[in-house]
Every structure is written in structure tokens, then in C-alpha cells.
């Protein structure tokens, strides 16, 4: 490499990375710990036996999860209504040459009627997207259609009290001029019904502490709980049960 060429390439790469769209979702005020915790939870639910099939990043947005899947060496398709998915992907692959761009494809469209053949994907990843869908039944029919038998749809979503939270109410005020924008509650019984009617399995839940306010114990209290303190165990179980219903839910369903 000629002297100075490496410095130019590095400088050019730094300019690209400073594009705020390429730094999403880590610079828009969202809790980075929560984002990475939830992404880790989602990735932990991937079925190793299905990774020979491409993965669908449903509601890809800025394509940060698409990027993560490609970094893992898996084929991935970004799908969203976003008007410039190609630009999002090109920006990310240009900003880091370690990403194999050949692993990434994209398609733009409506989640209620996706432009894919049936039995195409081994996994469908839905991170904070389902609660924006207008028709859960139609969306789950599409999920079932595009998954291969044995394929898994994995979700990280807000819970049953999402629409009435102070954060959501404030956000809806910002979006009040957009009649297409909705914030729905994710009620597990309703989602389970939609999934099973569409031909998917009963939901499988992954209860977890809230990454923005994780449960913390002194060693003394933890050992007490571990040794059978029923009051402490019941309190912890109740907190976990409420959190993983009202506030946030991580789950998957399988296409038989």
C-alpha cells in the first residue's frame, strides 16, 4: 500500500461512520445496554439447525440487526417499508469492510403482504416491530407462510401496558400528524391465538429481568432466596411475571 493511502482510507471510513443514520439505534437516546441485552436474548433463541436457511429481519429499519446477522456469517434479508433500505445497507457495509455484503439482501414492502415465496426463511426476527402492525392475524399468516417447516419467528416487543405508558403517550404526541403510526399493546394471549390460528406453535417465552433496571441482590439476600426463603422467592417471581407480561416480552413460535 502506498504511503498515506491507509490514512486516507481510515479518514474516509471515519467520515462515513459519523453519519447518524449509520449509528442508529445507539445515538437516538435509547438505552444501549437494553438494546444489546435484548439483541443478545433474541440471538440466543436462534435454532442452530436452521441456520443454513436465510434469516428475515422483519421491520429492519436502519438495518442494525441485519448488520449483526451478517457479522455472524449468516445470510439475511432486510425487510421494511423504509424508503432507502439499500442506502442503509450500503452505508453500513461501506463503513466496515469486515461485513460481507454478499450475505445481505433486502426487500421493501408491507408486512401484511410480503413479496417473498413461501417456505423461504429459517428464522424471522421481529425486534420492536410487531406492535406497529395494524392486523396481527394477517401478519402472522405471512410469518407462517414465509417460514420453512421448523422455522422460528422470534420476537422482542413491549408488553400489555405499552400503549398507556408515559413514554408511549409522549411519543404518540410527536407522531400525531402521521395517521399511519400506531402503538399497540402486545397481549400474550392474543398473540398466541393469532400465531396458532396461522399454523404456528404455542408461544415459547423467555422471561428476563429488565435490562434498564435489572434485579439486584446482595449476596446475603441471594443466598437466602436460593436456600428457600419463600417470601423472597414469591416476591421475585411476581416481579418477573409482571415485568414479562406488562412491560416487555421475549418469545418465539415455530412453524411445524
PDB file of C-alpha atoms in Angstrom:
ATOM      1  CA  UNK A   1       0.000   0.000   0.000  1.00  0.00           C
ATOM      2  CA  UNK A   2       1.366   3.417  -0.945  1.00  0.00           C
ATOM      3  CA  UNK A   3       2.269   5.737   1.942  1.00  0.00           C
ATOM      4  CA  UNK A   4      -0.704   7.773   3.005  1.00  0.00           C
ATOM      5  CA  UNK A   5      -3.300   5.559   1.326  1.00  0.00           C
ATOM      6  CA  UNK A   6      -4.131   3.750   4.556  1.00  0.00           C
ATOM      7  CA  UNK A   7      -4.533   7.050   6.378  1.00  0.00           C
ATOM      8  CA  UNK A   8      -6.882   8.271   3.641  1.00  0.00           C
ATOM      9  CA  UNK A   9      -8.977   5.100   3.814  1.00  0.00           C
ATOM     10  CA  UNK A  10      -9.228   5.355   7.601  1.00  0.00           C
ATOM     11  CA  UNK A  11     -10.163   9.028   7.423  1.00  0.00           C
ATOM     12  CA  UNK A  12     -12.808   8.300   4.792  1.00  0.00           C
ATOM     13  CA  UNK A  13     -14.230   5.474   6.910  1.00  0.00           C
ATOM     14  CA  UNK A  14     -14.455   7.736   9.955  1.00  0.00           C
ATOM     15  CA  UNK A  15     -16.413  10.291   7.932  1.00  0.00           C
ATOM     16  CA  UNK A  16     -18.875   7.592   6.862  1.00  0.00           C
ATOM     17  CA  UNK A  17     -19.365   6.302  10.400  1.00  0.00           C
ATOM     18  CA  UNK A  18     -20.200   9.801  11.633  1.00  0.00           C
ATOM     19  CA  UNK A  19     -23.368   9.656   9.527  1.00  0.00           C
ATOM     20  CA  UNK A  20     -26.026   9.493  12.272  1.00  0.00           C
ATOM     21  CA  UNK A  21     -28.170   7.080  10.264  1.00  0.00           C
ATOM     22  CA  UNK A  22     -25.345   4.541  10.345  1.00  0.00           C
ATOM     23  CA  UNK A  23     -25.029   4.856  14.114  1.00  0.00           C
ATOM     24  CA  UNK A  24     -28.671   4.004  14.728  1.00  0.00           C
ATOM     25  CA  UNK A  25     -30.082   2.954  17.119  1.00  0.00           C
ATOM     26  CA  UNK A  26     -27.318   3.876  19.556  1.00  0.00           C
ATOM     27  CA  UNK A  27     -27.425   7.678  19.283  1.00  0.00           C
ATOM     28  CA  UNK A  28     -31.127   8.479  19.489  1.00  0.00           C
ATOM     29  CA  UNK A  29     -31.452   8.395  23.258  1.00  0.00           C
ATOM     30  CA  UNK A  30     -32.263   4.708  23.607  1.00  0.00           C
ATOM     31  CA  UNK A  31     -30.524   2.698  26.297  1.00  0.00           C
ATOM     32  CA  UNK A  32     -27.574   0.914  24.677  1.00  0.00           C
ATOM     33  CA  UNK A  33     -27.472  -1.701  27.422  1.00  0.00           C
ATOM     34  CA  UNK A  34     -31.104  -2.533  26.796  1.00  0.00           C
ATOM     35  CA  UNK A  35     -30.638  -2.709  23.024  1.00  0.00           C
ATOM     36  CA  UNK A  36     -27.703  -5.094  23.251  1.00  0.00           C
ATOM     37  CA  UNK A  37     -29.268  -7.147  26.043  1.00  0.00           C
ATOM     38  CA  UNK A  38     -32.432  -7.671  24.020  1.00  0.00           C
ATOM     39  CA  UNK A  39     -30.478  -8.387  20.845  1.00  0.00           C
ATOM     40  CA  UNK A  40     -28.435 -10.962  22.750  1.00  0.00           C
ATOM     41  CA  UNK A  41     -31.627 -12.566  24.025  1.00  0.00           C
ATOM     42  CA  UNK A  42     -33.016 -12.720  20.503  1.00  0.00           C
ATOM     43  CA  UNK A  43     -29.840 -14.233  19.075  1.00  0.00           C
ATOM     44  CA  UNK A  44     -29.721 -16.809  21.867  1.00  0.00           C
ATOM     45  CA  UNK A  45     -33.048 -18.153  20.584  1.00  0.00           C
ATOM     46  CA  UNK A  46     -31.742 -18.924  17.096  1.00  0.00           C
ATOM     47  CA  UNK A  47     -32.043 -22.613  16.263  1.00  0.00           C
ATOM     48  CA  UNK A  48     -28.573 -23.813  15.142  1.00  0.00           C
ATOM     49  CA  UNK A  49     -30.157 -26.497  12.966  1.00  0.00           C
ATOM     50  CA  UNK A  50     -31.980 -23.867  10.890  1.00  0.00           C
ATOM     51  CA  UNK A  51     -29.069 -21.515  10.202  1.00  0.00           C
ATOM     52  CA  UNK A  52     -28.436 -22.953   6.748  1.00  0.00           C
ATOM     53  CA  UNK A  53     -31.575 -21.075   5.669  1.00  0.00           C
ATOM     54  CA  UNK A  54     -31.608 -17.281   5.240  1.00  0.00           C
ATOM     55  CA  UNK A  55     -32.863 -15.107   8.102  1.00  0.00           C
ATOM     56  CA  UNK A  56     -35.536 -12.431   7.668  1.00  0.00           C
ATOM     57  CA  UNK A  57     -35.027  -9.174   9.584  1.00  0.00           C
ATOM     58  CA  UNK A  58     -38.667  -8.086   9.710  1.00  0.00           C
ATOM     59  CA  UNK A  59     -39.040  -4.340  10.226  1.00  0.00           C
ATOM     60  CA  UNK A  60     -35.323  -3.835   9.661  1.00  0.00           C
ATOM     61  CA  UNK A  61     -35.427  -0.032   9.916  1.00  0.00           C
ATOM     62  CA  UNK A  62     -31.843   1.220   9.874  1.00  0.00           C
ATOM     63  CA  UNK A  63     -30.654  -2.392   9.357  1.00  0.00           C
ATOM     64  CA  UNK A  64     -28.586  -2.617  12.531  1.00  0.00           C
ATOM     65  CA  UNK A  65     -29.819  -6.152  13.225  1.00  0.00           C
ATOM     66  CA  UNK A  66     -29.247  -7.054   9.578  1.00  0.00           C
ATOM     67  CA  UNK A  67     -25.656  -5.921  10.078  1.00  0.00           C
ATOM     68  CA  UNK A  68     -25.311  -8.044  13.229  1.00  0.00           C
ATOM     69  CA  UNK A  69     -26.591 -11.171  11.464  1.00  0.00           C
ATOM     70  CA  UNK A  70     -24.193 -10.655   8.554  1.00  0.00           C
ATOM     71  CA  UNK A  71     -21.321 -10.211  11.019  1.00  0.00           C
ATOM     72  CA  UNK A  72     -22.211 -13.654  12.354  1.00  0.00           C
ATOM     73  CA  UNK A  73     -21.753 -15.042   8.849  1.00  0.00           C
ATOM     74  CA  UNK A  74     -25.410 -15.794   8.104  1.00  0.00           C
ATOM     75  CA  UNK A  75     -27.471 -14.887   5.055  1.00  0.00           C
ATOM     76  CA  UNK A  76     -30.021 -12.222   5.926  1.00  0.00           C
ATOM     77  CA  UNK A  77     -32.768 -10.292   4.165  1.00  0.00           C
ATOM     78  CA  UNK A  78     -33.731  -6.850   5.470  1.00  0.00           C
ATOM     79  CA  UNK A  79     -37.429  -6.096   5.056  1.00  0.00           C
ATOM     80  CA  UNK A  80     -39.112  -2.805   5.861  1.00  0.00           C
ATOM     81  CA  UNK A  81     -41.288  -0.041   4.458  1.00  0.00           C
ATOM     82  CA  UNK A  82     -38.228   2.223   4.796  1.00  0.00           C
ATOM     83  CA  UNK A  83     -37.742   4.141   1.505  1.00  0.00           C
ATOM     84  CA  UNK A  84     -33.960   3.654   1.363  1.00  0.00           C
ATOM     85  CA  UNK A  85     -33.081   0.208   2.661  1.00  0.00           C
ATOM     86  CA  UNK A  86     -30.382  -0.118   0.027  1.00  0.00           C
ATOM     87  CA  UNK A  87     -28.755   3.086   1.239  1.00  0.00           C
ATOM     88  CA  UNK A  88     -28.839   1.875   4.842  1.00  0.00           C
ATOM     89  CA  UNK A  89     -27.160  -1.394   3.906  1.00  0.00           C
ATOM     90  CA  UNK A  90     -24.588   0.147   1.572  1.00  0.00           C
ATOM     91  CA  UNK A  91     -23.673   2.700   4.209  1.00  0.00           C
ATOM     92  CA  UNK A  92     -23.097   0.022   6.833  1.00  0.00           C
ATOM     93  CA  UNK A  93     -21.081  -2.291   4.589  1.00  0.00           C
ATOM     94  CA  UNK A  94     -19.008   0.643   3.324  1.00  0.00           C
ATOM     95  CA  UNK A  95     -18.297   1.800   6.867  1.00  0.00           C
ATOM     96  CA  UNK A  96     -16.848  -1.570   7.887  1.00  0.00           C
ATOM     97  CA  UNK A  97     -15.165  -3.805   5.337  1.00  0.00           C
ATOM     98  CA  UNK A  98     -15.376  -6.747   7.741  1.00  0.00           C
ATOM     99  CA  UNK A  99     -19.047  -7.103   6.806  1.00  0.00           C
ATOM    100  CA  UNK A 100     -19.599  -9.474   3.880  1.00  0.00           C
ATOM    101  CA  UNK A 101     -22.089  -7.543   1.760  1.00  0.00           C
ATOM    102  CA  UNK A 102     -22.844 -10.648  -0.312  1.00  0.00           C
ATOM    103  CA  UNK A 103     -24.702 -12.108   2.693  1.00  0.00           C
ATOM    104  CA  UNK A 104     -27.241  -9.263   2.703  1.00  0.00           C
ATOM    105  CA  UNK A 105     -30.289  -8.761   0.514  1.00  0.00           C
ATOM    106  CA  UNK A 106     -33.280  -6.505   1.015  1.00  0.00           C
ATOM    107  CA  UNK A 107     -36.900  -6.013   0.025  1.00  0.00           C
ATOM    108  CA  UNK A 108     -39.267  -3.130   0.646  1.00  0.00           C
ATOM    109  CA  UNK A 109     -42.949  -3.621   1.320  1.00  0.00           C
ATOM    110  CA  UNK A 110     -45.863  -4.069   3.699  1.00  0.00           C
ATOM    111  CA  UNK A 111     -45.586  -6.699   6.398  1.00  0.00           C
ATOM    112  CA  UNK A 112     -49.200  -7.701   5.835  1.00  0.00           C
ATOM    113  CA  UNK A 113     -48.346  -8.964   2.321  1.00  0.00           C
ATOM    114  CA  UNK A 114     -44.632  -9.670   1.904  1.00  0.00           C
ATOM    115  CA  UNK A 115     -43.020 -10.127  -1.524  1.00  0.00           C
ATOM    116  CA  UNK A 116     -41.429 -13.492  -0.748  1.00  0.00           C
ATOM    117  CA  UNK A 117     -42.077 -17.039  -1.856  1.00  0.00           C
ATOM    118  CA  UNK A 118     -43.368 -19.448   0.744  1.00  0.00           C
ATOM    119  CA  UNK A 119     -41.075 -21.659   2.821  1.00  0.00           C
ATOM    120  CA  UNK A 120     -38.088 -19.342   2.375  1.00  0.00           C
ATOM    121  CA  UNK A 121     -36.650 -18.384   5.776  1.00  0.00           C
ATOM    122  CA  UNK A 122     -35.330 -20.444   8.671  1.00  0.00           C
ATOM    123  CA  UNK A 123     -35.819 -17.573  11.110  1.00  0.00           C
ATOM    124  CA  UNK A 124     -37.824 -14.376  11.249  1.00  0.00           C
ATOM    125  CA  UNK A 125     -36.562 -11.728  13.673  1.00  0.00           C
ATOM    126  CA  UNK A 126     -39.066  -9.125  14.849  1.00  0.00           C
ATOM    127  CA  UNK A 127     -37.475  -6.561  17.166  1.00  0.00           C
ATOM    128  CA  UNK A 128     -39.866  -3.826  18.373  1.00  0.00           C
ATOM    129  CA  UNK A 129     -41.942  -4.044  15.185  1.00  0.00           C
ATOM    130  CA  UNK A 130     -44.992  -6.220  15.822  1.00  0.00           C
ATOM    131  CA  UNK A 131     -46.669  -3.569  17.973  1.00  0.00           C
ATOM    132  CA  UNK A 132     -46.766  -1.234  14.945  1.00  0.00           C
ATOM    133  CA  UNK A 133     -48.742  -3.698  12.805  1.00  0.00           C
ATOM    134  CA  UNK A 134     -52.402  -2.935  12.091  1.00  0.00           C
ATOM    135  CA  UNK A 135     -53.629  -6.516  11.604  1.00  0.00           C
ATOM    136  CA  UNK A 136     -51.981  -9.188  13.734  1.00  0.00           C
ATOM    137  CA  UNK A 137     -53.894 -12.018  12.058  1.00  0.00           C
ATOM    138  CA  UNK A 138     -52.722 -11.048   8.573  1.00  0.00           C
ATOM    139  CA  UNK A 139     -49.148 -10.555   9.717  1.00  0.00           C
ATOM    140  CA  UNK A 140     -48.974 -13.938  11.416  1.00  0.00           C
ATOM    141  CA  UNK A 141     -50.378 -15.627   8.326  1.00  0.00           C
ATOM    142  CA  UNK A 142     -47.471 -14.092   6.435  1.00  0.00           C
ATOM    143  CA  UNK A 143     -44.982 -15.174   9.094  1.00  0.00           C
ATOM    144  CA  UNK A 144     -46.226 -18.732   8.806  1.00  0.00           C
ATOM    145  CA  UNK A 145     -46.168 -18.638   5.016  1.00  0.00           C
ATOM    146  CA  UNK A 146     -42.572 -17.440   4.572  1.00  0.00           C
ATOM    147  CA  UNK A 147     -41.012 -19.697   7.228  1.00  0.00           C
ATOM    148  CA  UNK A 148     -39.766 -23.143   6.268  1.00  0.00           C
ATOM    149  CA  UNK A 149     -41.121 -26.081   8.301  1.00  0.00           C
ATOM    150  CA  UNK A 150     -39.206 -25.997  11.560  1.00  0.00           C
ATOM    151  CA  UNK A 151     -38.572 -22.276  11.101  1.00  0.00           C
ATOM    152  CA  UNK A 152     -38.756 -19.983  14.084  1.00  0.00           C
ATOM    153  CA  UNK A 153     -40.258 -16.487  14.453  1.00  0.00           C
ATOM    154  CA  UNK A 154     -38.515 -14.662  17.319  1.00  0.00           C
ATOM    155  CA  UNK A 155     -39.877 -11.510  18.951  1.00  0.00           C
ATOM    156  CA  UNK A 156     -38.709  -8.802  21.333  1.00  0.00           C
ATOM    157  CA  UNK A 157     -41.649  -6.485  21.999  1.00  0.00           C
ATOM    158  CA  UNK A 158     -43.205  -4.177  24.595  1.00  0.00           C
ATOM    159  CA  UNK A 159     -45.915  -5.702  26.725  1.00  0.00           C
ATOM    160  CA  UNK A 160     -49.591  -5.463  27.566  1.00  0.00           C
ATOM    161  CA  UNK A 161     -49.387  -1.948  29.053  1.00  0.00           C
ATOM    162  CA  UNK A 162     -47.298  -0.409  26.287  1.00  0.00           C
ATOM    163  CA  UNK A 163     -49.908   1.927  24.816  1.00  0.00           C
ATOM    164  CA  UNK A 164     -50.699   3.559  28.170  1.00  0.00           C
ATOM    165  CA  UNK A 165     -47.119   4.124  29.310  1.00  0.00           C
ATOM    166  CA  UNK A 166     -45.953   7.728  29.738  1.00  0.00           C
ATOM    167  CA  UNK A 167     -43.180   7.176  27.190  1.00  0.00           C
ATOM    168  CA  UNK A 168     -45.604   5.939  24.541  1.00  0.00           C
ATOM    169  CA  UNK A 169     -48.116   8.719  25.158  1.00  0.00           C
ATOM    170  CA  UNK A 170     -45.365  11.322  24.763  1.00  0.00           C
ATOM    171  CA  UNK A 171     -44.121   9.652  21.581  1.00  0.00           C
ATOM    172  CA  UNK A 172     -47.612   9.497  20.074  1.00  0.00           C
ATOM    173  CA  UNK A 173     -47.902  13.232  20.613  1.00  0.00           C
ATOM    174  CA  UNK A 174     -44.842  13.678  18.389  1.00  0.00           C
ATOM    175  CA  UNK A 175     -46.434  11.398  15.782  1.00  0.00           C
ATOM    176  CA  UNK A 176     -49.938  12.871  15.913  1.00  0.00           C
ATOM    177  CA  UNK A 177     -49.675  14.213  12.353  1.00  0.00           C
ATOM    178  CA  UNK A 178     -48.943  10.731  10.976  1.00  0.00           C
ATOM    179  CA  UNK A 179     -52.267   8.845  10.748  1.00  0.00           C
ATOM    180  CA  UNK A 180     -50.499   5.597   9.819  1.00  0.00           C
ATOM    181  CA  UNK A 181     -48.458   5.407  13.034  1.00  0.00           C
ATOM    182  CA  UNK A 182     -49.841   3.160  15.766  1.00  0.00           C
ATOM    183  CA  UNK A 183     -48.584   1.824  19.095  1.00  0.00           C
ATOM    184  CA  UNK A 184     -50.390  -1.363  20.108  1.00  0.00           C
ATOM    185  CA  UNK A 185     -50.239  -3.468  23.221  1.00  0.00           C
ATOM    186  CA  UNK A 186     -48.718  -6.917  22.901  1.00  0.00           C
ATOM    187  CA  UNK A 187     -51.021  -9.140  24.940  1.00  0.00           C
ATOM    188  CA  UNK A 188     -49.588 -12.639  25.017  1.00  0.00           C
ATOM    189  CA  UNK A 189     -52.914 -14.474  24.889  1.00  0.00           C
ATOM    190  CA  UNK A 190     -53.977 -12.502  21.809  1.00  0.00           C
ATOM    191  CA  UNK A 191     -50.652 -13.033  20.051  1.00  0.00           C
ATOM    192  CA  UNK A 192     -50.682 -16.736  20.906  1.00  0.00           C
ATOM    193  CA  UNK A 193     -54.144 -17.066  19.375  1.00  0.00           C
ATOM    194  CA  UNK A 194     -53.048 -15.298  16.178  1.00  0.00           C
ATOM    195  CA  UNK A 195     -49.941 -17.459  15.917  1.00  0.00           C
ATOM    196  CA  UNK A 196     -51.763 -20.750  16.378  1.00  0.00           C
ATOM    197  CA  UNK A 197     -54.602 -19.858  14.002  1.00  0.00           C
ATOM    198  CA  UNK A 198     -51.913 -19.051  11.413  1.00  0.00           C
ATOM    199  CA  UNK A 199     -50.427 -22.506  11.847  1.00  0.00           C
ATOM    200  CA  UNK A 200     -47.573 -21.747  14.220  1.00  0.00           C
ATOM    201  CA  UNK A 201     -46.890 -23.370  17.577  1.00  0.00           C
ATOM    202  CA  UNK A 202     -47.873 -22.133  21.005  1.00  0.00           C
ATOM    203  CA  UNK A 203     -45.609 -19.273  22.075  1.00  0.00           C
ATOM    204  CA  UNK A 204     -42.445 -20.127  23.981  1.00  0.00           C
ATOM    205  CA  UNK A 205     -41.485 -17.354  26.420  1.00  0.00           C
ATOM    206  CA  UNK A 206     -38.060 -16.300  27.653  1.00  0.00           C
ATOM    207  CA  UNK A 207     -38.598 -14.438  30.959  1.00  0.00           C
ATOM    208  CA  UNK A 208     -35.822 -11.967  31.737  1.00  0.00           C
ATOM    209  CA  UNK A 209     -35.104  -9.075  34.045  1.00  0.00           C
ATOM    210  CA  UNK A 210     -35.446  -5.578  32.630  1.00  0.00           C
ATOM    211  CA  UNK A 211     -32.011  -4.546  31.294  1.00  0.00           C
ATOM    212  CA  UNK A 212     -32.603  -0.896  32.220  1.00  0.00           C
ATOM    213  CA  UNK A 213     -33.443  -1.865  35.811  1.00  0.00           C
ATOM    214  CA  UNK A 214     -32.035  -5.352  36.405  1.00  0.00           C
ATOM    215  CA  UNK A 215     -32.878  -7.219  39.603  1.00  0.00           C
ATOM    216  CA  UNK A 216     -30.007  -6.794  42.053  1.00  0.00           C
ATOM    217  CA  UNK A 217     -29.365  -8.734  45.260  1.00  0.00           C
ATOM    218  CA  UNK A 218     -26.773  -8.600  47.968  1.00  0.00           C
ATOM    219  CA  UNK A 219     -25.028 -11.938  48.318  1.00  0.00           C
ATOM    220  CA  UNK A 220     -26.801 -12.455  51.652  1.00  0.00           C
ATOM    221  CA  UNK A 221     -30.230 -11.889  50.134  1.00  0.00           C
ATOM    222  CA  UNK A 222     -29.467 -14.041  47.108  1.00  0.00           C
ATOM    223  CA  UNK A 223     -28.274 -16.930  49.234  1.00  0.00           C
ATOM    224  CA  UNK A 224     -31.388 -16.586  51.372  1.00  0.00           C
ATOM    225  CA  UNK A 225     -33.584 -16.781  48.284  1.00  0.00           C
ATOM    226  CA  UNK A 226     -31.570 -19.684  46.913  1.00  0.00           C
ATOM    227  CA  UNK A 227     -31.872 -21.620  50.166  1.00  0.00           C
ATOM    228  CA  UNK A 228     -35.639 -21.461  50.116  1.00  0.00           C
ATOM    229  CA  UNK A 229     -36.834 -18.126  51.536  1.00  0.00           C
ATOM    230  CA  UNK A 230     -40.399 -18.433  50.249  1.00  0.00           C
ATOM    231  CA  UNK A 231     -41.277 -14.777  50.783  1.00  0.00           C
ATOM    232  CA  UNK A 232     -38.269 -13.641  48.746  1.00  0.00           C
ATOM    233  CA  UNK A 233     -38.906 -16.246  46.056  1.00  0.00           C
ATOM    234  CA  UNK A 234     -42.554 -15.331  45.693  1.00  0.00           C
ATOM    235  CA  UNK A 235     -41.740 -11.622  45.512  1.00  0.00           C
ATOM    236  CA  UNK A 236     -39.085 -12.183  42.850  1.00  0.00           C
ATOM    237  CA  UNK A 237     -41.331 -14.499  40.837  1.00  0.00           C
ATOM    238  CA  UNK A 238     -44.197 -11.991  40.939  1.00  0.00           C
ATOM    239  CA  UNK A 239     -41.965  -9.136  39.794  1.00  0.00           C
ATOM    240  CA  UNK A 240     -40.585 -11.237  36.961  1.00  0.00           C
ATOM    241  CA  UNK A 241     -44.038 -12.437  35.914  1.00  0.00           C
ATOM    242  CA  UNK A 242     -45.466  -8.907  35.826  1.00  0.00           C
ATOM    243  CA  UNK A 243     -42.464  -7.474  34.002  1.00  0.00           C
ATOM    244  CA  UNK A 244     -42.564 -10.190  31.343  1.00  0.00           C
ATOM    245  CA  UNK A 245     -46.212  -9.552  30.631  1.00  0.00           C
ATOM    246  CA  UNK A 246     -46.915  -5.870  31.168  1.00  0.00           C
ATOM    247  CA  UNK A 247     -43.667  -4.180  30.131  1.00  0.00           C
ATOM    248  CA  UNK A 248     -41.691  -6.332  27.706  1.00  0.00           C
ATOM    249  CA  UNK A 249     -41.910  -9.812  26.233  1.00  0.00           C
ATOM    250  CA  UNK A 250     -39.395 -12.086  24.510  1.00  0.00           C
ATOM    251  CA  UNK A 251     -40.826 -15.147  22.810  1.00  0.00           C
ATOM    252  CA  UNK A 252     -40.835 -17.337  19.729  1.00  0.00           C
ATOM    253  CA  UNK A 253     -43.174 -19.562  17.757  1.00  0.00           C
ATOM    254  CA  UNK A 254     -42.275 -22.424  15.425  1.00  0.00           C
ATOM    255  CA  UNK A 255     -43.769 -23.500  12.115  1.00  0.00           C
ATOM    256  CA  UNK A 256     -44.382 -27.264  12.443  1.00  0.00           C
TER     257      UNK A 256
END
